[in-house]
Coordinates of C-alpha atoms in Angstrom, one line a residue:
Chain A
M282 CA -29.2 -19.7 18.1
N283 CA -30.4 -19.8 14.4
G284 CA -28.4 -23.0 14.3
E285 CA -24.9 -21.8 15.1
P286 CA -23.2 -24.7 16.5
A287 CA -22.1 -24.8 20.4
C288 CA -18.6 -24.5 19.6
V289 CA -16.2 -23.2 16.9
I290 CA -13.0 -25.4 17.5
E291 CA -13.0 -28.6 19.7
T292 CA -10.0 -30.7 20.2
R293 CA -10.0 -33.9 21.4
N294 CA -7.3 -36.2 22.8
L295 CA -4.9 -33.9 21.1
Q296 CA -1.1 -34.6 21.6
I297 CA 2.0 -33.1 20.0
N298 CA 5.2 -34.2 19.7
Y299 CA 8.3 -33.0 18.4
G300 CA 10.5 -36.0 17.5
S301 CA 10.4 -38.3 20.2
F302 CA 9.6 -35.7 23.0
C303 CA 5.8 -35.3 23.9
A304 CA 4.8 -31.3 24.1
V305 CA 1.5 -32.1 25.4
K306 CA -0.8 -34.6 25.5
G307 CA -4.4 -35.6 26.3
V308 CA -6.0 -31.9 25.9
N309 CA -9.5 -31.7 25.7
L310 CA -11.0 -28.5 24.5
S311 CA -13.9 -27.1 23.6
I312 CA -14.2 -23.0 22.3
E313 CA -17.3 -21.7 22.3
P314 CA -18.0 -18.9 19.4
R315 CA -17.4 -14.6 20.1
T316 CA -15.6 -15.5 23.5
I317 CA -12.1 -14.7 24.4
T318 CA -10.5 -17.9 25.8
A319 CA -7.2 -17.8 27.3
L320 CA -4.6 -20.7 27.9
I321 CA -2.4 -20.1 30.7
G322 CA 0.0 -21.7 32.4
P323 CA 3.8 -21.8 33.4
S324 CA 6.8 -21.6 30.6
G325 CA 7.0 -24.7 28.7
C326 CA 3.3 -26.3 29.5
G327 CA 2.6 -26.7 26.1
K328 CA -0.1 -24.0 25.5
S329 CA 1.4 -22.0 22.9
T330 CA 2.3 -25.3 21.0
V331 CA -1.3 -26.2 21.2
L332 CA -2.4 -22.6 19.9
R333 CA -0.7 -23.3 16.9
S334 CA -2.0 -26.8 16.6
L335 CA -5.5 -24.9 15.8
N336 CA -4.4 -23.7 12.6
R337 CA -1.7 -26.4 11.8
M338 CA 1.0 -23.4 12.1
N339 CA 2.8 -26.9 13.6
D340 CA 3.1 -28.4 10.0
L341 CA 5.7 -25.7 9.5
V342 CA 8.2 -27.4 12.4
P343 CA 10.6 -29.9 11.3
G344 CA 9.6 -33.4 13.3
A345 CA 6.1 -32.0 14.8
R346 CA 3.0 -34.7 15.2
V347 CA 0.0 -33.9 16.4
D348 CA -2.2 -36.5 17.3
G349 CA -6.2 -36.8 18.1
E350 CA -8.2 -34.4 16.7
V351 CA -8.9 -30.7 16.1
L352 CA -12.8 -30.3 15.0
F353 CA -13.4 -26.7 13.3
Y354 CA -16.8 -26.7 13.2
G355 CA -17.0 -30.8 13.7
A356 CA -14.3 -31.3 10.9
N357 CA -11.2 -32.8 11.8
L358 CA -8.5 -30.4 10.5
Y359 CA -5.8 -33.1 10.7
A360 CA -7.8 -35.1 8.1
P361 CA -5.6 -36.3 5.2
E362 CA -8.0 -34.2 2.7
V363 CA -7.6 -31.3 4.8
D364 CA -5.8 -28.4 3.0
A365 CA -3.5 -26.6 6.1
V366 CA -3.3 -23.5 3.9
Q367 CA -7.0 -23.0 3.6
V368 CA -7.2 -23.5 7.3
R369 CA -5.1 -20.6 8.3
R370 CA -7.0 -18.3 5.7
R371 CA -9.9 -19.5 8.3
I372 CA -8.1 -18.9 11.3
G373 CA -5.7 -16.5 11.8
M374 CA -2.7 -15.9 14.3
V375 CA -0.9 -12.9 16.0
F376 CA 2.3 -13.7 17.0
Q377 CA 4.6 -12.5 20.2
K378 CA 6.7 -10.1 18.6
P379 CA 5.2 -7.7 15.9
N380 CA 6.4 -9.0 12.8
P381 CA 5.2 -6.6 10.1
F382 CA 6.2 -7.4 6.7
P383 CA 8.9 -4.6 5.5
K384 CA 6.3 -3.0 3.0
S385 CA 4.1 -0.3 3.4
I386 CA 1.5 -0.1 6.1
Y387 CA -1.2 -0.2 3.2
E388 CA 0.5 -3.4 1.6
N389 CA 0.5 -5.2 5.2
V390 CA -2.9 -5.6 5.4
A391 CA -3.7 -5.8 1.6
Y392 CA -1.2 -8.8 1.5
G393 CA -3.5 -11.8 3.0
L394 CA -6.2 -10.6 0.0
R395 CA -3.9 -10.3 -2.3
I396 CA -2.4 -14.0 -1.8
N397 CA -6.1 -14.9 -1.5
G398 CA -6.9 -13.7 -5.2
W399 CA -8.2 -10.0 -5.0
R400 CA -10.1 -9.6 -7.9
G401 CA -11.9 -6.3 -6.8
T402 CA -10.7 -2.6 -8.0
K403 CA -8.9 -0.5 -6.5
A404 CA -11.3 1.5 -4.3
S405 CA -13.0 -1.7 -3.0
L406 CA -9.4 -2.7 -2.0
D407 CA -8.9 0.2 -0.2
A408 CA -12.4 0.2 1.6
R409 CA -11.1 -3.5 3.0
V410 CA -7.8 -2.1 3.9
E411 CA -9.5 0.8 5.5
A412 CA -12.1 -1.6 7.4
A413 CA -9.3 -3.5 8.7
L414 CA -7.1 -0.6 9.9
R415 CA -10.5 0.5 11.6
G416 CA -11.0 -2.9 13.3
A417 CA -8.1 -2.8 14.9
A418 CA -8.1 0.6 16.0
L419 CA -5.4 1.7 13.9
W420 CA -6.7 3.9 11.3
D421 CA -7.1 7.4 13.2
E422 CA -3.3 6.7 13.9
V423 CA -2.3 5.9 10.1
K424 CA -4.7 7.1 7.4
D425 CA -2.6 9.8 6.5
K426 CA 0.4 7.9 6.1
L427 CA -0.7 4.2 4.4
Q428 CA 2.6 4.1 2.4
Q429 CA 4.7 4.5 5.0
S430 CA 7.0 1.4 6.1
G431 CA 4.9 -0.6 8.8
L432 CA 8.3 -1.0 10.5
A433 CA 8.3 2.7 11.5
L434 CA 5.1 2.4 13.7
S435 CA 5.5 1.9 17.6
G436 CA 5.8 -1.6 18.9
G437 CA 2.1 -1.3 19.6
Q438 CA 0.7 -0.1 16.9
Q439 CA 3.0 -2.5 14.5
Q440 CA 1.3 -5.0 17.1
R441 CA -2.2 -3.9 16.0
L442 CA -0.9 -3.7 12.2
C443 CA -0.7 -7.5 12.7
I444 CA -4.0 -7.8 14.2
A445 CA -5.5 -5.5 10.7
R446 CA -3.3 -7.7 8.6
A447 CA -4.9 -10.7 10.3
L448 CA -8.3 -9.1 10.2
A449 CA -8.5 -7.9 6.5
V450 CA -9.2 -11.8 5.6
E451 CA -12.1 -11.9 7.3
P452 CA -10.9 -15.0 9.6
E453 CA -13.7 -16.9 11.9
V454 CA -10.9 -17.6 15.0
I455 CA -8.2 -15.0 15.5
L456 CA -5.1 -17.0 17.6
M457 CA -3.0 -14.7 19.9
D458 CA 0.3 -15.8 20.9
E459 CA 1.0 -13.6 23.8
P460 CA 0.3 -10.9 21.7
C461 CA 1.3 -8.3 24.7
S462 CA 4.5 -9.5 26.1
A463 CA 6.8 -7.6 23.7
L464 CA 4.6 -4.4 24.6
D465 CA 4.3 -1.6 27.4
P466 CA 1.4 -1.4 29.4
I467 CA -0.3 1.5 27.6
A468 CA -0.3 -0.7 24.4
T469 CA -1.3 -3.6 25.9
L470 CA -4.6 -2.1 27.2
K471 CA -5.4 -0.6 23.6
I472 CA -4.8 -4.4 22.4
E473 CA -6.7 -5.5 25.3
Q474 CA -9.7 -3.3 24.9
L475 CA -9.2 -4.3 20.9
M476 CA -9.9 -7.9 21.9
S477 CA -13.0 -7.0 24.1
E478 CA -14.5 -5.4 20.7
L479 CA -13.2 -7.9 18.6
R480 CA -15.1 -10.5 20.5
Q481 CA -18.3 -9.2 19.1
H482 CA -17.1 -10.5 15.9
Y483 CA -14.9 -13.0 16.2
T484 CA -13.4 -16.1 18.1
I485 CA -10.5 -15.4 20.1
V486 CA -7.7 -17.8 21.6
I487 CA -5.0 -16.5 23.5
V488 CA -1.9 -17.3 25.1
T489 CA -0.7 -15.4 27.8
H490 CA 1.9 -15.7 30.4
N491 CA -0.2 -12.7 32.6
M492 CA -2.6 -14.1 34.4
Q493 CA -4.0 -10.9 35.2
Q494 CA -4.6 -10.3 31.6
A495 CA -6.3 -13.3 31.2
G496 CA -8.8 -12.3 33.9
R497 CA -9.4 -9.1 32.4
V498 CA -10.0 -10.3 28.9
A499 CA -11.1 -13.8 29.1
D500 CA -14.3 -15.6 29.3
Y501 CA -12.9 -19.0 29.4
T502 CA -9.5 -19.7 31.0
A503 CA -7.4 -22.9 30.2
F504 CA -4.9 -24.1 32.7
F505 CA -2.1 -26.1 31.4
L506 CA 1.0 -27.9 33.6
M507 CA 3.6 -30.2 32.3
D508 CA 3.6 -33.8 34.2
H509 CA 6.6 -35.6 35.5
D510 CA 7.6 -36.3 32.2
R511 CA 7.9 -32.6 31.2
A512 CA 4.5 -33.1 29.0
G513 CA 2.3 -30.5 28.9
Q514 CA -1.2 -31.1 30.4
L515 CA -4.9 -29.3 30.3
I516 CA -5.2 -29.2 34.3
E517 CA -8.6 -27.2 34.5
Y518 CA -10.9 -25.6 31.8
G519 CA -13.6 -23.2 32.9
P520 CA -15.2 -19.8 32.7
T521 CA -12.3 -17.7 34.1
S522 CA -14.4 -16.0 37.1
Q523 CA -14.6 -20.2 38.2
I524 CA -10.6 -20.4 37.5
F525 CA -10.1 -17.7 39.0
S526 CA -11.9 -17.5 42.1
H527 CA -13.2 -21.0 42.9
P528 CA -10.8 -23.7 40.8
R529 CA -11.5 -26.9 41.5
D530 CA -8.0 -28.3 41.3
A531 CA -5.3 -27.7 43.9
R532 CA -2.6 -26.7 41.1
T533 CA -5.0 -24.6 39.4
E534 CA -5.4 -22.4 43.0
A535 CA -1.5 -22.7 43.6
Y536 CA -0.8 -21.3 40.2
I537 CA -3.5 -18.6 40.2
S538 CA -2.4 -17.8 43.9
G539 CA 1.5 -17.1 42.5
R540 CA 3.3 -19.7 44.4
F541 CA 5.1 -21.1 41.3
G542 CA 5.4 -20.6 37.5
Chain B
M27 CA 29.3 -18.8 59.3
L28 CA 30.9 -16.5 62.2
E29 CA 34.5 -17.4 60.3
L30 CA 33.2 -16.2 56.8
E31 CA 32.0 -12.9 57.8
H32 CA 35.2 -12.4 59.5
S33 CA 37.2 -13.3 56.3
V34 CA 34.6 -11.1 54.7
N35 CA 35.2 -8.2 56.9
A36 CA 38.6 -8.3 57.1
P37 CA 40.7 -6.3 54.2
V38 CA 37.8 -3.8 54.8
A39 CA 39.2 -3.5 58.3
S40 CA 43.2 -3.5 57.4
E41 CA 42.3 -0.7 54.5
P42 CA 40.2 2.6 53.5
L43 CA 37.3 1.5 51.9
Q44 CA 37.6 4.1 49.2
E45 CA 41.1 2.9 48.6
R46 CA 40.1 -0.8 48.2
R47 CA 37.3 0.4 45.9
A48 CA 39.5 2.2 43.4
S49 CA 42.5 -0.1 43.4
G50 CA 40.7 -2.4 41.1
L51 CA 39.7 0.0 38.6
R52 CA 43.1 1.8 38.0
R53 CA 43.7 1.6 33.9
R54 CA 45.8 -1.0 32.6
I55 CA 48.2 -0.8 29.8
R56 CA 48.0 -4.0 27.8
P57 CA 50.7 -4.4 25.2
G58 CA 49.5 -7.9 23.8
E59 CA 45.9 -5.8 23.2
T60 CA 48.1 -2.8 21.3
F61 CA 49.7 -5.0 19.4
I62 CA 46.8 -7.1 18.0
Q63 CA 45.3 -4.0 16.8
I64 CA 48.4 -2.7 15.1
L65 CA 49.4 -6.3 13.1
L66 CA 44.9 -6.7 12.4
F67 CA 45.2 -2.7 11.4
L68 CA 48.1 -3.7 9.0
C69 CA 46.3 -6.7 7.3
A70 CA 43.2 -4.6 6.5
C71 CA 46.3 -1.9 5.0
V72 CA 47.4 -4.7 2.9
S73 CA 44.5 -5.3 0.8
I74 CA 43.7 -1.4 0.4
A75 CA 47.7 -1.3 -0.7
T76 CA 47.4 -3.7 -3.1
T77 CA 44.5 -2.5 -4.8
F78 CA 46.1 1.5 -4.9
S79 CA 49.3 -0.3 -6.3
I80 CA 47.3 -2.0 -9.0
V81 CA 45.3 1.4 -9.9
I82 CA 49.0 3.0 -10.1
V83 CA 50.5 0.5 -12.3
L84 CA 47.8 0.3 -14.3
S85 CA 47.3 4.2 -14.9
R86 CA 50.9 4.9 -15.7
E87 CA 51.2 2.4 -18.3
A88 CA 48.3 3.0 -19.7
L89 CA 49.4 6.9 -19.5
S90 CA 52.2 6.2 -21.8
F91 CA 50.2 4.2 -23.9
F92 CA 48.4 7.1 -24.8
T93 CA 51.2 9.7 -24.8
E94 CA 53.4 7.0 -26.6
A95 CA 51.4 5.6 -29.4
G96 CA 49.4 8.6 -30.6
V97 CA 46.3 7.3 -29.5
S98 CA 43.5 9.1 -27.9
V99 CA 41.5 8.2 -25.0
G100 CA 38.6 9.4 -27.7
Q101 CA 39.9 6.8 -30.3
F102 CA 40.6 3.5 -27.8
L103 CA 37.3 4.2 -26.4
T104 CA 35.4 4.4 -29.8
G105 CA 37.5 2.5 -32.3
T106 CA 35.6 -0.6 -33.8
T107 CA 38.6 -2.5 -34.7
W108 CA 41.5 -4.3 -32.6
R109 CA 44.4 -4.7 -34.8
P110 CA 47.7 -3.8 -32.7
G111 CA 49.8 -4.8 -35.9
A112 CA 48.0 -2.4 -37.8
G113 CA 47.9 0.0 -35.5
H114 CA 44.2 0.0 -34.7
F115 CA 43.6 0.5 -31.5
G116 CA 39.7 0.1 -30.9
V117 CA 38.4 -1.2 -27.9
L118 CA 34.8 -2.1 -28.5
P119 CA 35.4 -5.3 -30.2
L120 CA 37.0 -6.4 -26.9
V121 CA 34.5 -4.7 -24.6
N122 CA 31.7 -5.9 -26.5
A123 CA 32.8 -9.5 -26.1
T124 CA 32.8 -9.1 -22.3
I125 CA 29.6 -7.8 -22.0
L126 CA 27.9 -10.6 -24.5
T127 CA 29.7 -13.4 -22.6
S128 CA 28.8 -12.2 -19.4
L129 CA 25.5 -11.4 -20.0
I130 CA 24.7 -15.2 -21.2
A131 CA 26.7 -16.0 -18.5
M132 CA 23.9 -14.0 -15.7
L133 CA 21.2 -15.2 -18.1
V134 CA 22.0 -18.6 -16.9
A135 CA 23.1 -18.1 -13.8
L136 CA 20.2 -15.6 -12.2
P137 CA 17.8 -18.4 -12.5
L138 CA 19.9 -21.2 -11.6
G139 CA 21.5 -19.7 -8.8
L140 CA 18.1 -18.1 -7.2
G141 CA 16.2 -20.9 -7.9
A142 CA 18.9 -23.2 -5.5
A143 CA 19.1 -20.1 -3.3
L144 CA 15.3 -20.3 -2.7
Y145 CA 15.3 -24.2 -2.8
L146 CA 17.9 -24.1 -0.1
S147 CA 16.4 -21.7 2.4
E148 CA 12.5 -22.0 2.0
Y149 CA 12.2 -25.7 0.9
A150 CA 14.8 -28.0 1.6
S151 CA 14.8 -29.7 4.9
A152 CA 17.9 -29.7 7.2
R153 CA 19.3 -32.7 5.7
I154 CA 19.1 -32.1 2.4
R155 CA 20.6 -28.4 3.1
G156 CA 23.3 -30.6 4.4
V157 CA 24.3 -32.1 1.4
L158 CA 23.2 -29.9 -1.2
K159 CA 25.3 -26.5 -0.3
P160 CA 28.5 -28.0 0.4
T161 CA 28.3 -29.7 -3.1
L162 CA 27.0 -26.7 -4.6
E163 CA 30.1 -25.2 -2.9
L164 CA 32.3 -27.6 -4.2
L165 CA 31.3 -26.8 -8.1
A166 CA 33.0 -23.3 -6.9
G167 CA 36.4 -25.2 -6.2
I168 CA 36.7 -26.4 -9.5
P169 CA 39.7 -24.9 -11.3
T170 CA 38.7 -22.5 -14.2
V171 CA 40.6 -23.9 -16.9
V172 CA 38.6 -27.3 -16.1
Y173 CA 35.6 -25.4 -16.9
G174 CA 37.3 -24.0 -20.0
Y175 CA 37.6 -27.4 -21.4
F176 CA 34.2 -28.4 -20.6
A177 CA 33.0 -26.0 -22.6
L178 CA 35.3 -26.7 -25.8
T179 CA 34.8 -30.5 -25.5
F180 CA 31.4 -30.6 -24.5
V181 CA 29.1 -27.5 -24.3
T182 CA 30.5 -26.5 -27.7
P183 CA 30.1 -30.0 -30.0
L184 CA 26.4 -30.1 -28.0
L185 CA 25.3 -26.5 -29.6
R186 CA 26.8 -27.4 -32.8
R187 CA 24.7 -31.1 -33.0
V188 CA 22.0 -29.0 -31.1
L189 CA 21.8 -25.8 -33.5
G190 CA 23.6 -27.0 -36.3
A191 CA 27.7 -27.1 -37.1
E192 CA 27.2 -24.5 -39.6
T193 CA 25.4 -21.7 -37.4
V194 CA 28.0 -22.6 -34.4
Q195 CA 31.5 -22.0 -35.0
I196 CA 34.0 -24.2 -33.3
Y197 CA 34.8 -21.1 -31.0
N198 CA 31.7 -19.2 -30.0
M199 CA 30.5 -16.6 -27.2
L200 CA 28.0 -18.7 -26.4
S201 CA 29.4 -21.7 -24.9
A202 CA 31.9 -19.5 -23.2
G203 CA 29.0 -17.6 -21.7
I204 CA 26.8 -20.7 -21.1
V205 CA 29.9 -22.3 -18.8
V206 CA 31.0 -18.8 -17.2
G207 CA 27.3 -18.7 -16.0
I208 CA 27.4 -22.5 -14.8
L209 CA 30.6 -21.0 -12.8
I210 CA 29.4 -18.3 -11.2
T211 CA 26.1 -20.2 -10.2
P212 CA 27.7 -21.8 -6.9
L213 CA 28.5 -17.7 -5.8
V214 CA 24.8 -16.4 -6.9
A215 CA 23.3 -19.5 -5.3
T216 CA 25.3 -19.2 -1.6
L217 CA 25.2 -15.5 -1.8
S218 CA 21.6 -15.3 -2.1
E219 CA 21.0 -18.0 0.4
D220 CA 22.7 -16.3 2.5
A221 CA 20.7 -13.0 2.4
L222 CA 17.3 -15.0 2.1
S223 CA 18.2 -17.2 5.3
A224 CA 19.1 -13.9 7.2
V225 CA 15.0 -13.0 6.4
P226 CA 13.4 -13.2 10.3
D227 CA 11.0 -16.3 10.8
G228 CA 8.4 -14.3 11.7
L229 CA 7.7 -13.0 8.8
R230 CA 7.5 -16.2 7.3
N231 CA 5.2 -17.4 10.2
A232 CA 3.0 -14.0 9.4
S233 CA 3.0 -15.2 5.7
F234 CA 1.7 -18.8 6.6
G235 CA -0.4 -17.2 9.3
L236 CA -2.7 -15.6 6.8
G237 CA -2.9 -18.8 4.3
A238 CA 0.4 -17.9 1.8
T239 CA 2.0 -21.0 0.4
R240 CA 5.5 -21.7 0.6
W241 CA 5.9 -19.8 -2.7
E242 CA 3.8 -16.9 -2.4
T243 CA 5.8 -16.7 1.4
A244 CA 9.2 -17.0 -0.8
I245 CA 8.0 -14.7 -3.3
K246 CA 6.1 -11.7 -2.1
V247 CA 7.5 -12.1 1.6
V248 CA 11.0 -13.6 1.6
F249 CA 12.6 -12.5 -1.5
P250 CA 11.7 -8.9 -1.3
A251 CA 13.3 -8.7 2.1
A252 CA 16.0 -9.9 0.9
S253 CA 16.4 -8.1 -2.2
S254 CA 19.4 -5.9 -1.4
G255 CA 21.3 -9.0 -0.2
V256 CA 20.1 -10.7 -3.8
I257 CA 21.2 -7.9 -5.5
A258 CA 24.6 -7.5 -3.8
A259 CA 25.3 -11.2 -4.7
C260 CA 24.0 -10.5 -8.4
M261 CA 26.5 -7.6 -9.0
V262 CA 29.3 -10.0 -7.3
A263 CA 28.1 -12.5 -9.8
M264 CA 28.5 -9.7 -12.9
A265 CA 31.8 -8.7 -11.6
R266 CA 33.5 -12.2 -11.4
A267 CA 31.4 -13.0 -14.7
M268 CA 33.7 -9.8 -16.8
G269 CA 36.9 -10.6 -15.1
E270 CA 36.7 -14.2 -15.8
T271 CA 39.5 -15.3 -18.1
M272 CA 40.3 -19.4 -18.8
V273 CA 37.0 -20.2 -20.0
V274 CA 36.4 -17.0 -22.5
A275 CA 40.2 -17.8 -23.1
L276 CA 39.4 -21.6 -24.1
A277 CA 35.7 -21.3 -25.5
A278 CA 35.6 -17.9 -27.2
G279 CA 38.3 -18.0 -29.8
A280 CA 41.5 -15.4 -30.3
S281 CA 39.8 -12.5 -32.7
P282 CA 38.5 -9.2 -31.5
N283 CA 35.7 -9.3 -33.5
L284 CA 32.8 -6.9 -33.1
S285 CA 29.6 -8.8 -33.1
L286 CA 26.7 -9.2 -31.1
N287 CA 26.0 -12.7 -32.8
P288 CA 26.6 -15.2 -30.1
F289 CA 27.1 -18.1 -32.3
E290 CA 30.7 -16.2 -33.3
P291 CA 34.0 -16.2 -32.2
A292 CA 35.1 -13.1 -30.0
E293 CA 37.9 -12.4 -27.6
T294 CA 37.3 -10.6 -24.5
M295 CA 39.6 -8.2 -22.4
T296 CA 40.7 -10.5 -20.1
G297 CA 41.0 -13.2 -23.2
H298 CA 43.3 -11.2 -24.9
I299 CA 45.4 -10.1 -22.3
A300 CA 46.1 -13.2 -21.4
R301 CA 46.9 -14.3 -25.1
I302 CA 48.9 -11.2 -25.6
S303 CA 50.9 -11.3 -22.3
G304 CA 51.5 -15.3 -22.8
G305 CA 53.3 -14.5 -25.9
D306 CA 56.8 -13.3 -26.3
L307 CA 55.7 -9.5 -25.9
S308 CA 58.5 -7.4 -25.5
Y309 CA 58.6 -5.0 -22.6
G310 CA 57.9 -1.3 -23.3
T311 CA 56.2 -2.0 -27.0
I312 CA 53.0 -0.1 -27.6
D313 CA 51.1 -4.0 -27.6
Y314 CA 52.4 -4.5 -24.0
Q315 CA 51.3 -1.0 -22.9
S316 CA 47.7 -1.3 -24.5
L317 CA 47.1 -4.8 -22.3
F318 CA 47.1 -1.6 -19.1
A319 CA 44.7 0.2 -21.1
I320 CA 42.1 -2.9 -21.5
G321 CA 43.0 -3.9 -17.9
L322 CA 42.2 -0.2 -16.6
L323 CA 39.1 0.0 -18.3
L324 CA 38.5 -3.5 -16.8
F325 CA 38.8 -2.3 -13.3
G326 CA 36.5 0.8 -14.3
M327 CA 33.7 -1.4 -15.6
T328 CA 33.8 -3.4 -12.5
L329 CA 34.5 -0.6 -10.0
L330 CA 31.0 1.1 -12.1
L331 CA 29.2 -2.2 -11.2
N332 CA 30.2 -1.7 -7.4
I333 CA 29.0 1.9 -7.4
L334 CA 26.1 0.6 -9.0
S335 CA 24.6 -2.0 -7.2
R336 CA 25.7 0.1 -4.1
W337 CA 23.4 2.7 -5.3
V338 CA 20.7 -0.1 -6.6
V339 CA 21.2 -1.7 -2.9
R340 CA 20.3 1.8 -1.3
H341 CA 17.3 2.6 -3.3
V342 CA 15.7 -0.8 -3.1
R343 CA 16.3 -0.5 0.6
E344 CA 14.1 3.2 0.7
V345 CA 11.3 1.8 -0.6
Y346 CA 11.1 -0.3 2.5
D347 CA 12.3 2.2 5.1

């Protein structure tokens, strides 16, 4: 496969502490290119913490400390010479609550390009904004009102705007932290369809509370659970079909079948 | 178990269900609530009543100034000489000094105050903020007369040493303006910091998630989102600078002087009111009444500033909605 590495992101013995509290430990996860990987598990199991460590968003949390390695194409993102700002330009993020900037739809999408020192013409910027909005399946709904505030859109549209905003800087990986939890079922469906399309070009890692959602969209599923010290651990990881139909671990099966969580 | 069921069922058996339900919902009269409401309303009224009284007193005395002294409103507003002894009541020198010192103050306070606010809300760790913010607020608690002597005995000599004693006079608007600026910096900083901190973290995370640095996030996302609050903070500070009295009275000199040169002495509106009313001025004289005309004008200027700030805030907000 023309030299493409087997995995885009790989964590090795990842442990994350908030102060003296160990949020998650011993996580070994490898994420393949152009797949959707779902991180599932009950509240507090550390799945969002793991997600945020993949593009160094945890750096912004006071007291957070990451041990172990997160390899991005084989290079450790937590090596001292790595710039967290550059990491986030290549590994984008979509958040739980739609958080468009209080700017126009156009400026929301152009923001990432502008801070990356966009030097092109107005026309080429327009083209990039349109491409990102098309990529997020939002173009047809907003093409006539690009100068309106992003906050005037519906919740589902806002979330797709946030996805478009992330796509505009052409990241390789998109991290999604429960992107549908604040949306109604129809908006959720649209986002899920969008994710399946985006998978052709991007690697997606999604945290979800919704097991059905993981079952619908994810190629791979990782199940997290906290141990007796309340530290999250990766219990089982594999193709989604296997995790859902033939889990190897009894705890996975108990969670999948809805016996707790 | 049986006993429990019995006790739950007992009242239902003894009175009709309908009546029992309705009785708990009957409207109650709470005299305490009414009393508190009236008391709080009166508290609100006091400040409104005070403002109105001030306007009435100012207007009445100012009116008699204009009618009895034979000074027309036009002469008052456009006259370039203020010499009450000679019958010259042109307020422009005083207005000019007030605006000039306030603008110098804003030139000092805006960068310092906004810089401090950005540092506190976007950069400082919780521990540093815990030390810095109270310290900054402490500055606001220093009596203004202390600032006045700080201007006169520290800033002015410093300016004269740096820029030359022949350029900078002992009493000058620059020194007064700089120190008023220092005086209102905490106001700009704390009010702006409140506005910046109120910006939801989701916006910051979105920006960081796109690979923005702290500075880019602060300037391009947080600051615009907080702009209405920041502008309001600046307007409040400007009004405060225009009303500041002690520093200008001590450091800017006591001679009404229409000059744009900040190295020269010039008396501001507040400084003049303080000096004249502190002297042996007899009630009802024209000099006495002229002070009320100045006061009314100053009130009008700050009111205008207030209205302007509201308009700006609304205008800026419209851009984003």
